[in-house]
PDB file of C-alpha atoms in Angstrom:
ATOM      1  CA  UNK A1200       9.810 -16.472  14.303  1.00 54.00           C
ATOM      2  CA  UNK A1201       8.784 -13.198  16.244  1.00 58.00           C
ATOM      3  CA  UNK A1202       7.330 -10.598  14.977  1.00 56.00           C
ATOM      4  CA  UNK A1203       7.491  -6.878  16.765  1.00 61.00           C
ATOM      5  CA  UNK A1204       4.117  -5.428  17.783  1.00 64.00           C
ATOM      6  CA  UNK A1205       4.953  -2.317  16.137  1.00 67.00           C
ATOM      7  CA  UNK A1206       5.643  -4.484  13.114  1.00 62.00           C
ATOM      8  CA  UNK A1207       2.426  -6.093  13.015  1.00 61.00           C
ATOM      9  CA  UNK A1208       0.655  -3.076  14.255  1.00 65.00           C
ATOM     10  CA  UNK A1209       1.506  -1.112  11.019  1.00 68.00           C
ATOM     11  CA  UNK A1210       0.573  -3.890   9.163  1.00 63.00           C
ATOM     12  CA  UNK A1211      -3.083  -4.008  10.327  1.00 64.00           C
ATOM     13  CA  UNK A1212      -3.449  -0.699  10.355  1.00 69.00           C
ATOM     14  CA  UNK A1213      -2.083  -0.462   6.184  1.00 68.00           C
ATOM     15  CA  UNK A1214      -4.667  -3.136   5.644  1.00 64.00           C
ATOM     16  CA  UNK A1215      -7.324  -1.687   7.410  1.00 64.00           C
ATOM     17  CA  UNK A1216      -7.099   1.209   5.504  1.00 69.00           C
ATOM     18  CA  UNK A1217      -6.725  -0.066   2.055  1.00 65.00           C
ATOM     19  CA  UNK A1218     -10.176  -2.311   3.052  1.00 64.00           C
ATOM     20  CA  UNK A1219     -11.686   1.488   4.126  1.00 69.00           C
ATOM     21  CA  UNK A1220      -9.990   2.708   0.486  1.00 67.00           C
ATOM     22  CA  UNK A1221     -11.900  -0.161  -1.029  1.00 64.00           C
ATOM     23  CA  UNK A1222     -15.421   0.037   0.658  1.00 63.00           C
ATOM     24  CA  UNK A1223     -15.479   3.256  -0.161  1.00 67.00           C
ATOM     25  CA  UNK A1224     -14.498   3.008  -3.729  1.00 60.00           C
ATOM     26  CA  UNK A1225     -11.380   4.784  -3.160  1.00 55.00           C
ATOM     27  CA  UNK A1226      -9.896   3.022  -6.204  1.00 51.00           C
ATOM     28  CA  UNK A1227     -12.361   4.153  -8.633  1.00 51.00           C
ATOM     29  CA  UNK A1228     -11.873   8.023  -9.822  1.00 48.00           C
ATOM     30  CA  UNK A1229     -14.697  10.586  -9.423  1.00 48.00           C
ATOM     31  CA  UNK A1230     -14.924  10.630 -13.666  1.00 51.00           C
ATOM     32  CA  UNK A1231     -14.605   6.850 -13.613  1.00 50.00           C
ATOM     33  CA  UNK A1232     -11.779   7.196 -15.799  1.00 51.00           C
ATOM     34  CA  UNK A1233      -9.518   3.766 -16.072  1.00 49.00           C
ATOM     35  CA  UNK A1234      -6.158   6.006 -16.243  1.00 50.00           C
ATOM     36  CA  UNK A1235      -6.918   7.942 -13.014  1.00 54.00           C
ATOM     37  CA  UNK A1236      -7.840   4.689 -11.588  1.00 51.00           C
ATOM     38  CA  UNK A1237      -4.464   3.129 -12.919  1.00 55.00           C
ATOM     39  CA  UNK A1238      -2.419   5.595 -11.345  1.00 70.00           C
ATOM     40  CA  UNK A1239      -3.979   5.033  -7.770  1.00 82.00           C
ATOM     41  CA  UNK A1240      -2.650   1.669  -8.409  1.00 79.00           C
ATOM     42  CA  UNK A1241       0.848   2.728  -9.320  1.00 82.00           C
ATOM     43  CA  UNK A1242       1.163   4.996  -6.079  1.00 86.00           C
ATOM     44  CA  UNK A1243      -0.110   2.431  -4.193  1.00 83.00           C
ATOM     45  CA  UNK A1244       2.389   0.049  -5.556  1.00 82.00           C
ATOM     46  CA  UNK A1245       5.523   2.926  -5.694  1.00 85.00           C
ATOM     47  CA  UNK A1246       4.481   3.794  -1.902  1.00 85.00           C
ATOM     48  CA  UNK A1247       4.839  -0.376  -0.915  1.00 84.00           C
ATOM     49  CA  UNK A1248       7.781  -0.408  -2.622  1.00 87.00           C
ATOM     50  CA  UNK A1249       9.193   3.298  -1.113  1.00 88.00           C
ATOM     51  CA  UNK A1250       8.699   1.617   2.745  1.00 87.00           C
ATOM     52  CA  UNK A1251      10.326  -1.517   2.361  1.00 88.00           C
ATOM     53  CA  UNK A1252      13.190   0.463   1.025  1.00 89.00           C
ATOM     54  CA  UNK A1253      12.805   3.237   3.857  1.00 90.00           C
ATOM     55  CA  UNK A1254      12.559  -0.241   6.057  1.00 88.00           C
ATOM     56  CA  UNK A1255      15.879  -1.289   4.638  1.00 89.00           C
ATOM     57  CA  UNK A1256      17.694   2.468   5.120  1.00 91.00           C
ATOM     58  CA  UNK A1257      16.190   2.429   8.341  1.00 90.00           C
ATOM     59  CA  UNK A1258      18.230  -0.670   9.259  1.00 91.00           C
ATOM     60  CA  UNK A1259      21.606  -0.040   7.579  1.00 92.00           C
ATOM     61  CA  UNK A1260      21.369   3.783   9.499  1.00 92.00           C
ATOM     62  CA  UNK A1261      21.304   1.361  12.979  1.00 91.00           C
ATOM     63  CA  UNK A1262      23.496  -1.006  11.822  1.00 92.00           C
ATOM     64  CA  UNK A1263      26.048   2.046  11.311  1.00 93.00           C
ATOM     65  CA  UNK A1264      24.960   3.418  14.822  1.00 92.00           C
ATOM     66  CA  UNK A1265      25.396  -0.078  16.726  1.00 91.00           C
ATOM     67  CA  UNK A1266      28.872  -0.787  14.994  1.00 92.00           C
ATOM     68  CA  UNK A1267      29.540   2.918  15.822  1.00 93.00           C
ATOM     69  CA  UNK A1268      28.731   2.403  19.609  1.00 91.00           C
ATOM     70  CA  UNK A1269      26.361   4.693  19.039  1.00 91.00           C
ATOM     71  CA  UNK A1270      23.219   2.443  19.003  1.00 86.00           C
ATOM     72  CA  UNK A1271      21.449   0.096  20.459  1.00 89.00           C
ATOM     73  CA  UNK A1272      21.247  -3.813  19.629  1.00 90.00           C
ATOM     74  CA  UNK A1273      17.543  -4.015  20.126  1.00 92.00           C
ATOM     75  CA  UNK A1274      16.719  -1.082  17.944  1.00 90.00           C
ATOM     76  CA  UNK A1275      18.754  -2.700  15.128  1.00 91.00           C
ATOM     77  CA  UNK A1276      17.022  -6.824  15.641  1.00 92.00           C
ATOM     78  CA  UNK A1277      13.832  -4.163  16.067  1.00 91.00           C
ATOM     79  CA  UNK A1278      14.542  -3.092  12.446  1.00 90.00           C
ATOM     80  CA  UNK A1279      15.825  -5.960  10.375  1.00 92.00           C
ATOM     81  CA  UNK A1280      12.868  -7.929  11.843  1.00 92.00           C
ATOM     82  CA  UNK A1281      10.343  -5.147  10.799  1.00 90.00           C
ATOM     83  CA  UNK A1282      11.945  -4.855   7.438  1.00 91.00           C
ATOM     84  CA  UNK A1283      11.982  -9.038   6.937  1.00 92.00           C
ATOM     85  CA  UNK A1284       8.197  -8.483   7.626  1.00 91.00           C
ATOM     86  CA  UNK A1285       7.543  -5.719   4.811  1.00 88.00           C
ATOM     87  CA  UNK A1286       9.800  -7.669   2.257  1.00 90.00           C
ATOM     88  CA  UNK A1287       7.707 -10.536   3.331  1.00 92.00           C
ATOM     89  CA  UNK A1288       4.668  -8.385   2.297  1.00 89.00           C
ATOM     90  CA  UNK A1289       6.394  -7.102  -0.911  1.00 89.00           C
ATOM     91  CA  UNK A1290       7.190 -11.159  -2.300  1.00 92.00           C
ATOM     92  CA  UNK A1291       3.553 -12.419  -1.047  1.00 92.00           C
ATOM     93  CA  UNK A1292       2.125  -9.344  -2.782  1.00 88.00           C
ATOM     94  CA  UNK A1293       4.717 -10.273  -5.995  1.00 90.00           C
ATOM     95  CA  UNK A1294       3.296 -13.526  -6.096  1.00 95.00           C
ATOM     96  CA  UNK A1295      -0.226 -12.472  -5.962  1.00 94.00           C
ATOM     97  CA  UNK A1296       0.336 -10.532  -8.807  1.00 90.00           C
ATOM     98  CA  UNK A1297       2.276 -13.243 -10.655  1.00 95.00           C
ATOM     99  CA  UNK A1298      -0.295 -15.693  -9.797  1.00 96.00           C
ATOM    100  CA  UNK A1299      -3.326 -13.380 -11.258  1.00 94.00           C
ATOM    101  CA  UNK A1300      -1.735 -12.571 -14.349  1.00 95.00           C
ATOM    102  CA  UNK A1301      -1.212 -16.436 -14.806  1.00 96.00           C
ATOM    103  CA  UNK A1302      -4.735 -16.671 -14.265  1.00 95.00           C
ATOM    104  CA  UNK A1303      -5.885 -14.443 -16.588  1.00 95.00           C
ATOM    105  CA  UNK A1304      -3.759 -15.671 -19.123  1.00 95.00           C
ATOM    106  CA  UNK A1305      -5.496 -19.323 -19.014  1.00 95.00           C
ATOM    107  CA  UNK A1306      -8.744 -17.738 -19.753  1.00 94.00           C
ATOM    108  CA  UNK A1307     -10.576 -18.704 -23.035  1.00 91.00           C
ATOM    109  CA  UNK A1308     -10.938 -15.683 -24.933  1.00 82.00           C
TER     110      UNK A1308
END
């Protein structure tokens, strides 16, 4: 399997900000308040979920222009490869979740 460069690219450079976000304590509100905190969670998670569906509009809009004539084959393997990579993201990120909640859940209380 190949992944595009500008693929991968955009991948390093989402992670290497979140790890800057992090450092920095860019999770953790000014007030220290859990809901603000909560909700920089829930954009975070609403804007992962927003590009993998912008990934997938991106490649039905040139699938439509290829069948049209109107586009070009490389742009559309260019986008159903970079959205197979963010859906990758989105289910290892899914089972991350899945596997810390299991976790938590097998804790003595």
């Amino acid at each position: 399997m190949t992944v595009p460069t500008s693929a991968a690219t955009s991948a390093y450079q989402a992670t290497s900000q979140l790890i800057d976000s992090i450092a920095q304590g860019g999770n953790q509100s000014p007030s220290g308040s859990v809901a603000e905190a909560g909700n920089s969670f829930k954009e975070l998670l609403g804007q992962a979920v927003g590009s993998v569906s912008e990934a997938g509009s991106n490649v039905e809009a040139q699938t439509m222009a290829a069948v049209q004539g109107k586009g070009d084959m490389i742009d559309v393997v260019t986008a159903v490869a970079e959205t197979e990579v963010a859906l990758q993201s989105m289910v290892s990120m899914r089972d991350r979740v899945i596997s810390s909640y299991e976790e938590i859940m097998r804790m003595p209380i």
